[in-house]
Every structure is written in structure tokens, then in C-alpha cells.
Amino acid sequence: MSALIIIITVWIAQSALALAMCLCVYRMVRGPRAQDRILALDALYVCGMLQLLAFGVRTGSTVYFEVSLLIGTLGFVSTVSLAKFLMRGEVIE
Amino acid sequence: MTIDFSAVPLWAAILGSAFLLLGAGLSLIGTFGLVRLQTFYERIHAPTLGTSWGTAGMVMGSMIIFSAATGRPVLHHILIGIFVTVTTPITLMMLGRATLYRDRSEGNSSPLVKGDQALLQEQNSEGGAS
């Protein structure tokens, strides 16, 4: 019974996160300016991280936790460097 | 290492599932706001819903389910929550400042409300007169 509840819930959560990723991609393609695209990319990174967390719950494996942490780190670094590029025109001064 | 979920007690399954649904739903609402809102300065607020309670809900849900399934406290998921909570304000602050800089260098001061705009013009004219 509890396994059924968890499986159905994780399925719903993954569907919601997949829809959220689609909305992020829509904003990233449509976005009028560069900062909108960067913001959408940041949100897409977060949604992908949560998606992998939900996938880890579904498979019952603890390996996906490390992948999720890695995606969070890469999302932070990429968004900061892109924002710095918008500000200055170059990343490393 | 895989885990059998049939060993999870019912209350833990319901509690963890509620947190998972809360996190995923809040992330969805946040990205929906990212699509729906009109200007960038409104849009920059929307994804923080997913990075604050969205991430916290997913992390707490998976922590509860893994702890109940393995019979010992599984706390390392909280690293994700701490990391995301610490880094999101930094990225959004840098992005907002870069956008403000771009907008000001192009001459459109859209983020300011009307009163602030009048104040800014007044300051500019005073600065020009002196």
C-alpha cells in the first residue's frame, strides 16, 4: 500500500516537474532579451535537479543524490558567469 | 543500493508523498509565473518559489521516505537544500544588477515606479544646474 502511494506520488511529481521544465524552455526560446533566457536557464537547472531527486526516490537508489548536487553546483556557476558576462562583457577579468 | 518501499510505514509514506507533491507543485507554479508575468523585474521573483519551498519540499519528502525505508536517519539530502538556499540569492542579485546596468545604459529606467522616476529627474536637473 505504501509502495503504491509513493510510486503514484512520484509519478505525479515527475510529471509536474517535466511540465515546469517545458515552461522554462518556452521562456528560454521566447524570452525577449538575454537576461530572460539566463533566468529561464537557471530555473531549468533547478527543475532538472528536483527531477533527478524524484527519480532517486522512484528507483530507491542513493546514487542520484550526488548527480543532483552536481547539477546544482553547475547551475550556480553557469548562472553567475553568464550574469557577469552580461555585466562586463567578459567572464574572467 | 536499492531500497524496498513496501517496508515503509503508511504514515511516513503519506507524509513524504505530501512533501513531494508540495515541492513539485510549487516548482510548477513558479515556472508558470516565469511564463505569465510581463516584465523581467516581475519575472525574476517567480522561480524563487521553486528554489525555496520547492526544493525544501522535495528534499524533506525524500529524506522522510529514505529514512523510513532504511530504518536510520538519512540526512545528507539536506546538503542540496542548504546549497540551493545559499546560492540562489547570489545568482539572482547578480542577474538583477546586470539587468539594471543594461537598462540604465540604454536609457530606459523601467524598474522604477513613477514617484522614483520624478525624484530621479529632479536630482538630475539639480545636478545639471549646479
Short mmCIF file of C-alpha atoms in Angstrom, two decimals:
data_model
loop_
_atom_site.label_atom_id
_atom_site.label_comp_id
_atom_site.label_asym_id
_atom_site.label_seq_id
_atom_site.Cartn_x
_atom_site.Cartn_y
_atom_site.Cartn_z
CA MET A 1 0.00 0.00 0.00
CA SER A 2 2.70 2.50 0.98
CA ALA A 3 4.81 1.49 -2.03
CA LEU A 4 1.80 2.17 -4.27
CA ILE A 5 1.29 5.61 -2.68
CA ILE A 6 4.94 6.51 -3.16
CA ILE A 7 5.05 5.32 -6.77
CA ILE A 8 1.90 7.22 -7.78
CA THR A 9 3.06 10.39 -5.99
CA VAL A 10 6.49 10.31 -7.56
CA TRP A 11 4.88 9.82 -10.97
CA ILE A 12 2.70 12.91 -10.44
CA ALA A 13 5.66 14.92 -9.11
CA GLN A 14 7.81 13.97 -12.09
CA SER A 15 5.04 14.95 -14.50
CA ALA A 16 4.67 18.32 -12.80
CA LEU A 17 8.43 18.90 -12.92
CA ALA A 18 8.54 17.89 -16.59
CA LEU A 19 5.79 20.41 -17.35
CA ALA A 20 7.77 23.01 -15.39
CA MET A 21 10.86 22.25 -17.50
CA CYS A 22 8.77 22.68 -20.66
CA LEU A 23 7.60 26.10 -19.44
CA CYS A 24 11.22 27.07 -18.73
CA VAL A 25 12.22 26.03 -22.25
CA TYR A 26 9.33 28.09 -23.65
CA ARG A 27 10.58 31.17 -21.82
CA MET A 28 14.15 30.45 -22.87
CA VAL A 29 13.19 30.23 -26.55
CA ARG A 30 10.72 33.11 -26.46
CA GLY A 31 12.44 35.42 -23.96
CA PRO A 32 12.72 38.92 -25.35
CA ARG A 33 16.21 39.60 -24.03
CA ALA A 34 19.32 37.78 -22.83
CA GLN A 35 18.57 38.13 -19.12
CA ASP A 36 15.21 36.38 -19.55
CA ARG A 37 16.96 33.45 -21.18
CA ILE A 38 19.54 33.26 -18.38
CA LEU A 39 16.80 33.35 -15.74
CA ALA A 40 14.93 30.58 -17.57
CA LEU A 41 18.13 28.53 -17.78
CA ASP A 42 18.62 28.90 -14.02
CA ALA A 43 15.04 27.76 -13.38
CA LEU A 44 15.59 24.86 -15.79
CA TYR A 45 18.67 23.78 -13.83
CA VAL A 46 16.69 23.81 -10.58
CA CYS A 47 13.85 21.83 -12.15
CA GLY A 48 16.29 19.26 -13.54
CA MET A 49 17.87 18.93 -10.10
CA LEU A 50 14.47 18.27 -8.49
CA GLN A 51 13.60 15.86 -11.30
CA LEU A 52 16.69 13.79 -10.50
CA LEU A 53 15.81 13.89 -6.80
CA ALA A 54 12.36 12.49 -7.60
CA PHE A 55 13.96 9.88 -9.87
CA GLY A 56 16.19 8.84 -6.97
CA VAL A 57 13.12 8.33 -4.79
CA ARG A 58 11.43 6.27 -7.52
CA THR A 59 14.36 3.93 -8.10
CA GLY A 60 15.15 3.77 -4.39
CA SER A 61 18.79 4.43 -5.14
CA THR A 62 21.05 6.92 -3.33
CA VAL A 63 23.34 7.45 -6.33
CA TYR A 64 21.16 10.16 -7.86
CA PHE A 65 21.71 12.41 -4.85
CA GLU A 66 25.30 13.11 -5.94
CA VAL A 67 24.20 13.82 -9.51
CA SER A 68 21.59 16.24 -8.19
CA LEU A 69 24.15 18.06 -6.05
CA LEU A 70 26.48 18.28 -9.06
CA ILE A 71 23.73 19.80 -11.22
CA GLY A 72 23.03 22.37 -8.51
CA THR A 73 26.70 23.37 -8.39
CA LEU A 74 26.98 23.63 -12.16
CA GLY A 75 23.79 25.68 -12.36
CA PHE A 76 25.11 28.15 -9.80
CA VAL A 77 28.45 28.57 -11.55
CA SER A 78 26.94 28.90 -15.03
CA THR A 79 24.34 31.45 -13.98
CA VAL A 80 26.90 33.56 -12.11
CA SER A 81 29.31 33.53 -15.04
CA LEU A 82 26.55 34.41 -17.52
CA ALA A 83 25.36 37.29 -15.31
CA LYS A 84 28.94 38.52 -15.06
CA PHE A 85 29.23 38.30 -18.82
CA LEU A 86 26.12 40.46 -19.21
CA MET A 87 27.51 42.99 -16.75
CA ARG A 88 31.07 43.32 -18.01
CA GLY A 89 31.26 41.72 -21.42
CA GLU A 90 33.84 39.20 -20.23
CA VAL A 91 33.86 36.47 -17.59
CA ILE A 92 37.44 36.49 -16.27
CA GLU A 93 38.98 39.91 -15.90
CA MET B 1 21.98 0.13 -3.36
CA THR B 2 18.26 -0.06 -3.90
CA ILE B 3 15.52 0.12 -1.30
CA ASP B 4 12.26 -1.76 -0.94
CA PHE B 5 9.42 0.67 -0.39
CA SER B 6 6.96 -1.90 0.96
CA ALA B 7 8.80 -1.69 4.31
CA VAL B 8 7.84 1.97 4.66
CA PRO B 9 5.10 2.56 7.26
CA LEU B 10 1.92 4.13 5.95
CA TRP B 11 2.17 7.43 7.85
CA ALA B 12 5.72 8.02 6.58
CA ALA B 13 4.64 7.26 3.02
CA ILE B 14 1.74 9.71 3.22
CA LEU B 15 3.84 12.43 4.88
CA GLY B 16 6.74 12.07 2.43
CA SER B 17 4.38 11.96 -0.54
CA ALA B 18 2.66 15.14 0.65
CA PHE B 19 6.01 16.90 0.81
CA LEU B 20 6.99 15.61 -2.65
CA LEU B 21 3.71 16.86 -4.12
CA LEU B 22 4.12 20.23 -2.38
CA GLY B 23 7.63 20.69 -3.76
CA ALA B 24 6.78 19.70 -7.31
CA GLY B 25 3.59 21.77 -7.34
CA LEU B 26 5.37 24.88 -6.08
CA SER B 27 8.08 24.48 -8.72
CA LEU B 28 5.39 24.21 -11.38
CA ILE B 29 3.64 27.36 -10.08
CA GLY B 30 6.96 29.22 -10.08
CA THR B 31 7.76 28.39 -13.70
CA PHE B 32 4.17 29.20 -14.64
CA GLY B 33 4.80 32.66 -13.22
CA LEU B 34 8.02 32.79 -15.26
CA VAL B 35 5.91 32.41 -18.39
CA ARG B 36 2.95 34.56 -17.40
CA LEU B 37 4.48 37.69 -15.84
CA GLN B 38 5.09 40.72 -18.03
CA THR B 39 8.41 42.43 -17.26
CA PHE B 40 11.77 40.96 -16.31
CA TYR B 41 11.74 42.56 -12.86
CA GLU B 42 8.49 40.75 -12.07
CA ARG B 43 9.70 37.55 -13.67
CA ILE B 44 12.86 37.36 -11.55
CA HIS B 45 10.70 36.71 -8.47
CA ALA B 46 8.81 33.75 -9.86
CA PRO B 47 11.46 30.94 -9.91
CA THR B 48 12.40 31.61 -6.29
CA LEU B 49 9.22 29.75 -5.38
CA GLY B 50 10.84 26.62 -6.80
CA THR B 51 14.20 27.26 -5.18
CA SER B 52 12.85 27.92 -1.69
CA TRP B 53 9.85 25.74 -0.81
CA GLY B 54 10.00 23.66 -3.99
CA THR B 55 13.47 22.36 -3.19
CA ALA B 56 12.74 22.16 0.54
CA GLY B 57 9.61 20.10 -0.06
CA MET B 58 11.31 17.63 -2.41
CA VAL B 59 14.32 17.31 -0.08
CA MET B 60 12.17 16.78 3.02
CA GLY B 61 9.96 14.27 1.22
CA SER B 62 12.87 12.18 0.00
CA MET B 63 14.52 12.43 3.43
CA ILE B 64 11.38 11.12 5.15
CA ILE B 65 10.89 8.28 2.66
CA PHE B 66 14.54 7.16 2.70
CA SER B 67 14.74 7.39 6.49
CA ALA B 68 11.60 5.31 6.91
CA ALA B 69 12.72 2.77 4.31
CA THR B 70 16.23 2.20 5.67
CA GLY B 71 15.32 2.49 9.36
CA ARG B 72 18.05 5.02 10.11
CA PRO B 73 18.12 8.79 9.64
CA VAL B 74 19.20 9.78 6.12
CA LEU B 75 20.24 13.41 6.40
CA HIS B 76 22.62 14.03 3.52
CA HIS B 77 19.82 15.30 1.24
CA ILE B 78 19.73 18.46 3.32
CA LEU B 79 23.01 19.48 1.65
CA ILE B 80 21.05 20.22 -1.53
CA GLY B 81 18.58 22.37 0.36
CA ILE B 82 21.32 24.35 2.11
CA PHE B 83 23.30 24.81 -1.10
CA VAL B 84 20.33 26.00 -3.16
CA THR B 85 19.11 28.31 -0.40
CA VAL B 86 22.54 29.91 -0.07
CA THR B 87 23.36 30.30 -3.78
CA THR B 88 20.04 31.44 -5.28
CA PRO B 89 20.05 34.98 -3.80
CA ILE B 90 23.61 35.48 -5.07
CA THR B 91 22.80 34.49 -8.63
CA LEU B 92 19.57 36.46 -8.77
CA MET B 93 21.19 39.54 -7.24
CA MET B 94 23.98 39.44 -9.83
CA LEU B 95 21.49 38.90 -12.64
CA GLY B 96 19.28 41.74 -11.41
CA ARG B 97 22.21 44.12 -11.15
CA ALA B 98 23.41 43.20 -14.64
CA THR B 99 19.91 43.82 -16.00
CA LEU B 100 19.65 47.15 -14.18
CA TYR B 101 23.02 48.15 -15.60
CA ARG B 102 21.96 47.20 -19.12
CA ASP B 103 18.64 49.04 -18.80
CA ARG B 104 20.27 52.18 -17.44
CA SER B 105 22.98 52.21 -20.08
CA GLU B 106 20.26 52.05 -22.71
CA GLY B 107 18.35 54.90 -21.06
CA ASN B 108 15.07 53.17 -20.13
CA SER B 109 14.50 53.20 -16.39
CA SER B 110 11.62 50.74 -16.41
CA PRO B 111 12.15 49.22 -12.93
CA LEU B 112 11.48 52.49 -11.17
CA VAL B 113 7.95 53.43 -10.21
CA LYS B 114 6.58 56.81 -11.16
CA GLY B 115 7.47 58.65 -7.94
CA ASP B 116 11.05 57.41 -8.07
CA GLN B 117 11.31 58.48 -11.68
CA ALA B 118 10.21 62.03 -10.80
CA LEU B 119 12.72 62.08 -7.95
CA LEU B 120 15.47 60.88 -10.25
CA GLN B 121 14.69 63.57 -12.83
CA GLU B 122 14.69 66.20 -10.10
CA GLN B 123 18.08 65.03 -8.88
CA ASN B 124 19.42 65.02 -12.40
CA SER B 125 18.22 68.56 -13.08
CA GLU B 126 19.71 69.79 -9.80
CA GLY B 127 22.98 68.10 -10.64
CA GLY B 128 22.93 69.71 -14.10
CA ALA B 129 22.18 73.18 -12.66
CA SER B 130 24.92 73.25 -10.07
#
